[in-house]
């Protein structure tokens, strides 16, 4: 018996054990079916520890001091952007000034198209009567993003300099990147006060991980020739860091900045759950009252803002520093700043003289939310639409969601643990299997097993549907260069949308139902499936496809026997990303009514149940990391088999 067959046999035996335990469920002792409910015990222990940390150790005084400083900076930004009555007690900058400065920045970084996008986005915000909400959101981003960038940069440099620090940070970052966003919110509220200050803290912590990782990656990739040249020129350690390493890692560091900005926007929208005013709070209020027309307008604003910030920061990544000959006049070297200064003075003066360019009143607003509401209701009430959505609701509820959910809940706890362990063993061998066994056993011990299984059910169902729909779409797009470019552009744009936005089309079509949750997750997770499938298929060496053509293979044979096997390691990355996105999105979907871990986590925001909040959060983390490890191990195994 070969090592491969022995390896596969172990995983299969574990799957057989899962089937046997499920078949014998009526005969099993209760402890093998479901472990006792222990989550109150764990929550109590964690609450006791947090109480000691907060009060006995005095951490609350440190965090409240930090909160006052951070709150001061946010108040300054708020005063300048929308006129909050705090220091420096200046009048708010006119909307026309902000829009014009955004256009100047867009032109400097990427030309007239980016200038139109940037200036047009802020003009839209003002003309649609959403200026104050947008500036409330931006007042936190302009403070949180620089803090996230700076802290991430410093920790990334420390991680690069010290392998011990890196070994400590890596698992911490893995947990932070899979931790549900609700788990960030409650500690921020308790330690840093409700409102914009707590929102900024949660945003900073949420946005830091990619900055740390990209900084470390960039510094490790610096060419040895560049380092040697710096040493030969007599640079000190500080000069080596600031004039050699950091400039050489500029691209990766700026990519990290792009991620910080995008995650900051996503989190600021989500912090509406803890009292953060702005676009997220208004969208939440409109969706709660089912005012879909106004929700669509606010959703468009959030999307435009996300796309604008993404394009500006990406343009900053690719733009190379300008160098001038010695003796170049200062007004040429600083031309962009002079233009920005002139634009600021002109439009600020214009705003003071012409009220419309300072603030668009409600009567001048171009909002047509109620009209959109009427049109959407008429369209959704149209008989063919009702017939299609009604059929889909019935089909997925009766034939897909309810049967599979009941089947998963019927499986005994140790039967499912055996199945997960067997799956991980087949995917990557002993190490992923041990991790799967330990982590899912921990989920059972944490005491929220049935809720966790509902979360797992939604996640896996939506991911499978994303693969079933997304892979054929990607295969079709990969056959044409034109279709590939368009599909990748759509994927890149969709990746900039904050997760809240994906709830809108699902709610509009299906209302508040279990199908809505699956649809919202499906839309969100299709992006990585399509993107990485296209990348994998387009990356297949041309000589391999030519050899298949010369051997007389049909298009189907070439796809199944050559292209898909060679693209599978890349496709596996997309599948892994889809699963991680699903775990994230299923928690967001708690807003529209679920019965899983997300719903319980949302309830904790109404109180101070930090212990329960973390117990629920780590239940999600442990499941997500299990699949992450198993799929990555499988992808690595495929790469070795293909000699990649």
JSON list of N, CA, C and O in Angstrom, two decimals, residues 391-414:
[
{"chain": "A", "resi": 391, "resn": "UNK", "atom": "N", "xyz": [-40.47, 31.76, -6.32]},
{"chain": "A", "resi": 391, "resn": "UNK", "atom": "CA", "xyz": [-40.01, 30.40, -6.62]},
{"chain": "A", "resi": 391, "resn": "UNK", "atom": "C", "xyz": [-38.65, 30.15, -5.98]},
{"chain": "A", "resi": 391, "resn": "UNK", "atom": "O", "xyz": [-38.42, 29.08, -5.38]},
{"chain": "A", "resi": 392, "resn": "UNK", "atom": "N", "xyz": [-37.73, 31.11, -6.13]},
{"chain": "A", "resi": 392, "resn": "UNK", "atom": "CA", "xyz": [-36.38, 30.93, -5.57]},
{"chain": "A", "resi": 392, "resn": "UNK", "atom": "C", "xyz": [-36.43, 30.82, -4.05]},
{"chain": "A", "resi": 392, "resn": "UNK", "atom": "O", "xyz": [-35.72, 30.00, -3.45]},
{"chain": "A", "resi": 393, "resn": "UNK", "atom": "N", "xyz": [-37.27, 31.65, -3.41]},
{"chain": "A", "resi": 393, "resn": "UNK", "atom": "CA", "xyz": [-37.41, 31.56, -1.95]},
{"chain": "A", "resi": 393, "resn": "UNK", "atom": "C", "xyz": [-37.90, 30.18, -1.55]},
{"chain": "A", "resi": 393, "resn": "UNK", "atom": "O", "xyz": [-37.36, 29.56, -0.63]},
{"chain": "A", "resi": 394, "resn": "UNK", "atom": "N", "xyz": [-38.94, 29.72, -2.24]},
{"chain": "A", "resi": 394, "resn": "UNK", "atom": "CA", "xyz": [-39.52, 28.41, -1.91]},
{"chain": "A", "resi": 394, "resn": "UNK", "atom": "C", "xyz": [-38.51, 27.29, -2.17]},
{"chain": "A", "resi": 394, "resn": "UNK", "atom": "O", "xyz": [-38.29, 26.43, -1.30]},
{"chain": "A", "resi": 395, "resn": "UNK", "atom": "N", "xyz": [-37.87, 27.33, -3.34]},
{"chain": "A", "resi": 395, "resn": "UNK", "atom": "CA", "xyz": [-36.95, 26.25, -3.70]},
{"chain": "A", "resi": 395, "resn": "UNK", "atom": "C", "xyz": [-35.78, 26.17, -2.73]},
{"chain": "A", "resi": 395, "resn": "UNK", "atom": "O", "xyz": [-35.46, 25.09, -2.20]},
{"chain": "A", "resi": 396, "resn": "UNK", "atom": "N", "xyz": [-35.13, 27.31, -2.48]},
{"chain": "A", "resi": 396, "resn": "UNK", "atom": "CA", "xyz": [-33.94, 27.27, -1.62]},
{"chain": "A", "resi": 396, "resn": "UNK", "atom": "C", "xyz": [-34.31, 26.97, -0.17]},
{"chain": "A", "resi": 396, "resn": "UNK", "atom": "O", "xyz": [-33.58, 26.26, 0.53]},
{"chain": "A", "resi": 397, "resn": "UNK", "atom": "N", "xyz": [-35.43, 27.52, 0.29]},
{"chain": "A", "resi": 397, "resn": "UNK", "atom": "CA", "xyz": [-35.83, 27.24, 1.67]},
{"chain": "A", "resi": 397, "resn": "UNK", "atom": "C", "xyz": [-36.21, 25.78, 1.87]},
{"chain": "A", "resi": 397, "resn": "UNK", "atom": "O", "xyz": [-35.72, 25.11, 2.78]},
{"chain": "A", "resi": 398, "resn": "UNK", "atom": "N", "xyz": [-37.09, 25.27, 0.99]},
{"chain": "A", "resi": 398, "resn": "UNK", "atom": "CA", "xyz": [-37.66, 23.94, 1.19]},
{"chain": "A", "resi": 398, "resn": "UNK", "atom": "C", "xyz": [-36.72, 22.83, 0.78]},
{"chain": "A", "resi": 398, "resn": "UNK", "atom": "O", "xyz": [-36.62, 21.79, 1.45]},
{"chain": "A", "resi": 399, "resn": "UNK", "atom": "N", "xyz": [-35.98, 23.03, -0.32]},
{"chain": "A", "resi": 399, "resn": "UNK", "atom": "CA", "xyz": [-35.18, 21.94, -0.87]},
{"chain": "A", "resi": 399, "resn": "UNK", "atom": "C", "xyz": [-33.69, 22.05, -0.59]},
{"chain": "A", "resi": 399, "resn": "UNK", "atom": "O", "xyz": [-32.96, 21.08, -0.80]},
{"chain": "A", "resi": 400, "resn": "UNK", "atom": "N", "xyz": [-33.21, 23.22, -0.18]},
{"chain": "A", "resi": 400, "resn": "UNK", "atom": "CA", "xyz": [-31.76, 23.38, 0.05]},
{"chain": "A", "resi": 400, "resn": "UNK", "atom": "C", "xyz": [-31.47, 23.74, 1.50]},
{"chain": "A", "resi": 400, "resn": "UNK", "atom": "O", "xyz": [-30.81, 22.97, 2.23]},
{"chain": "A", "resi": 401, "resn": "UNK", "atom": "N", "xyz": [-31.93, 24.90, 1.95]},
{"chain": "A", "resi": 401, "resn": "UNK", "atom": "CA", "xyz": [-31.48, 25.43, 3.24]},
{"chain": "A", "resi": 401, "resn": "UNK", "atom": "C", "xyz": [-32.01, 24.63, 4.43]},
{"chain": "A", "resi": 401, "resn": "UNK", "atom": "O", "xyz": [-31.24, 24.21, 5.30]},
{"chain": "A", "resi": 402, "resn": "UNK", "atom": "N", "xyz": [-33.32, 24.41, 4.48]},
{"chain": "A", "resi": 402, "resn": "UNK", "atom": "CA", "xyz": [-33.90, 23.71, 5.64]},
{"chain": "A", "resi": 402, "resn": "UNK", "atom": "C", "xyz": [-33.39, 22.27, 5.74]},
{"chain": "A", "resi": 402, "resn": "UNK", "atom": "O", "xyz": [-32.96, 21.84, 6.83]},
{"chain": "A", "resi": 403, "resn": "UNK", "atom": "N", "xyz": [-33.40, 21.46, 4.65]},
{"chain": "A", "resi": 403, "resn": "UNK", "atom": "CA", "xyz": [-32.90, 20.08, 4.78]},
{"chain": "A", "resi": 403, "resn": "UNK", "atom": "C", "xyz": [-31.43, 20.00, 5.18]},
{"chain": "A", "resi": 403, "resn": "UNK", "atom": "O", "xyz": [-31.07, 19.20, 6.06]},
{"chain": "A", "resi": 404, "resn": "UNK", "atom": "N", "xyz": [-30.58, 20.82, 4.55]},
{"chain": "A", "resi": 404, "resn": "UNK", "atom": "CA", "xyz": [-29.15, 20.75, 4.88]},
{"chain": "A", "resi": 404, "resn": "UNK", "atom": "C", "xyz": [-28.87, 21.28, 6.29]},
{"chain": "A", "resi": 404, "resn": "UNK", "atom": "O", "xyz": [-28.01, 20.76, 7.00]},
{"chain": "A", "resi": 405, "resn": "UNK", "atom": "N", "xyz": [-29.61, 22.31, 6.70]},
{"chain": "A", "resi": 405, "resn": "UNK", "atom": "CA", "xyz": [-29.45, 22.84, 8.06]},
{"chain": "A", "resi": 405, "resn": "UNK", "atom": "C", "xyz": [-29.86, 21.81, 9.10]},
{"chain": "A", "resi": 405, "resn": "UNK", "atom": "O", "xyz": [-29.13, 21.57, 10.08]},
{"chain": "A", "resi": 406, "resn": "UNK", "atom": "N", "xyz": [-31.01, 21.17, 8.87]},
{"chain": "A", "resi": 406, "resn": "UNK", "atom": "CA", "xyz": [-31.47, 20.13, 9.81]},
{"chain": "A", "resi": 406, "resn": "UNK", "atom": "C", "xyz": [-30.51, 18.95, 9.85]},
{"chain": "A", "resi": 406, "resn": "UNK", "atom": "O", "xyz": [-30.26, 18.38, 10.92]},
{"chain": "A", "resi": 407, "resn": "UNK", "atom": "N", "xyz": [-29.98, 18.58, 8.69]},
{"chain": "A", "resi": 407, "resn": "UNK", "atom": "CA", "xyz": [-29.03, 17.46, 8.64]},
{"chain": "A", "resi": 407, "resn": "UNK", "atom": "C", "xyz": [-27.77, 17.78, 9.43]},
{"chain": "A", "resi": 407, "resn": "UNK", "atom": "O", "xyz": [-27.25, 16.94, 10.19]},
{"chain": "A", "resi": 408, "resn": "UNK", "atom": "N", "xyz": [-27.27, 19.01, 9.26]},
{"chain": "A", "resi": 408, "resn": "UNK", "atom": "CA", "xyz": [-26.05, 19.40, 9.98]},
{"chain": "A", "resi": 408, "resn": "UNK", "atom": "C", "xyz": [-26.29, 19.44, 11.49]},
{"chain": "A", "resi": 408, "resn": "UNK", "atom": "O", "xyz": [-25.44, 18.99, 12.28]},
{"chain": "A", "resi": 409, "resn": "UNK", "atom": "N", "xyz": [-27.44, 19.95, 11.90]},
{"chain": "A", "resi": 409, "resn": "UNK", "atom": "CA", "xyz": [-27.74, 20.01, 13.33]},
{"chain": "A", "resi": 409, "resn": "UNK", "atom": "C", "xyz": [-28.00, 18.62, 13.92]},
{"chain": "A", "resi": 409, "resn": "UNK", "atom": "O", "xyz": [-27.83, 18.42, 15.13]},
{"chain": "A", "resi": 410, "resn": "UNK", "atom": "N", "xyz": [-28.39, 17.66, 13.08]},
{"chain": "A", "resi": 410, "resn": "UNK", "atom": "CA", "xyz": [-28.65, 16.31, 13.57]},
{"chain": "A", "resi": 410, "resn": "UNK", "atom": "C", "xyz": [-27.35, 15.57, 13.89]},
{"chain": "A", "resi": 410, "resn": "UNK", "atom": "O", "xyz": [-27.31, 14.73, 14.79]},
{"chain": "A", "resi": 411, "resn": "UNK", "atom": "N", "xyz": [-26.28, 15.89, 13.15]},
{"chain": "A", "resi": 411, "resn": "UNK", "atom": "CA", "xyz": [-25.01, 15.17, 13.33]},
{"chain": "A", "resi": 411, "resn": "UNK", "atom": "C", "xyz": [-24.50, 15.38, 14.76]},
{"chain": "A", "resi": 411, "resn": "UNK", "atom": "O", "xyz": [-24.45, 16.52, 15.25]},
{"chain": "A", "resi": 412, "resn": "UNK", "atom": "N", "xyz": [-24.13, 14.31, 15.46]},
{"chain": "A", "resi": 412, "resn": "UNK", "atom": "CA", "xyz": [-23.58, 14.47, 16.82]},
{"chain": "A", "resi": 412, "resn": "UNK", "atom": "C", "xyz": [-22.30, 15.31, 16.80]},
{"chain": "A", "resi": 412, "resn": "UNK", "atom": "O", "xyz": [-21.58, 15.35, 15.79]},
{"chain": "A", "resi": 413, "resn": "UNK", "atom": "N", "xyz": [-22.03, 15.95, 17.90]},
{"chain": "A", "resi": 413, "resn": "UNK", "atom": "CA", "xyz": [-20.86, 16.82, 17.98]},
{"chain": "A", "resi": 413, "resn": "UNK", "atom": "C", "xyz": [-19.59, 16.09, 17.59]},
{"chain": "A", "resi": 413, "resn": "UNK", "atom": "O", "xyz": [-18.81, 16.56, 16.74]},
{"chain": "A", "resi": 414, "resn": "UNK", "atom": "N", "xyz": [-19.35, 14.90, 18.19]},
{"chain": "A", "resi": 414, "resn": "UNK", "atom": "CA", "xyz": [-18.11, 14.19, 17.90]},
{"chain": "A", "resi": 414, "resn": "UNK", "atom": "C", "xyz": [-18.12, 13.57, 16.50]},
{"chain": "A", "resi": 414, "resn": "UNK", "atom": "O", "xyz": [-17.07, 13.31, 15.93]}
]
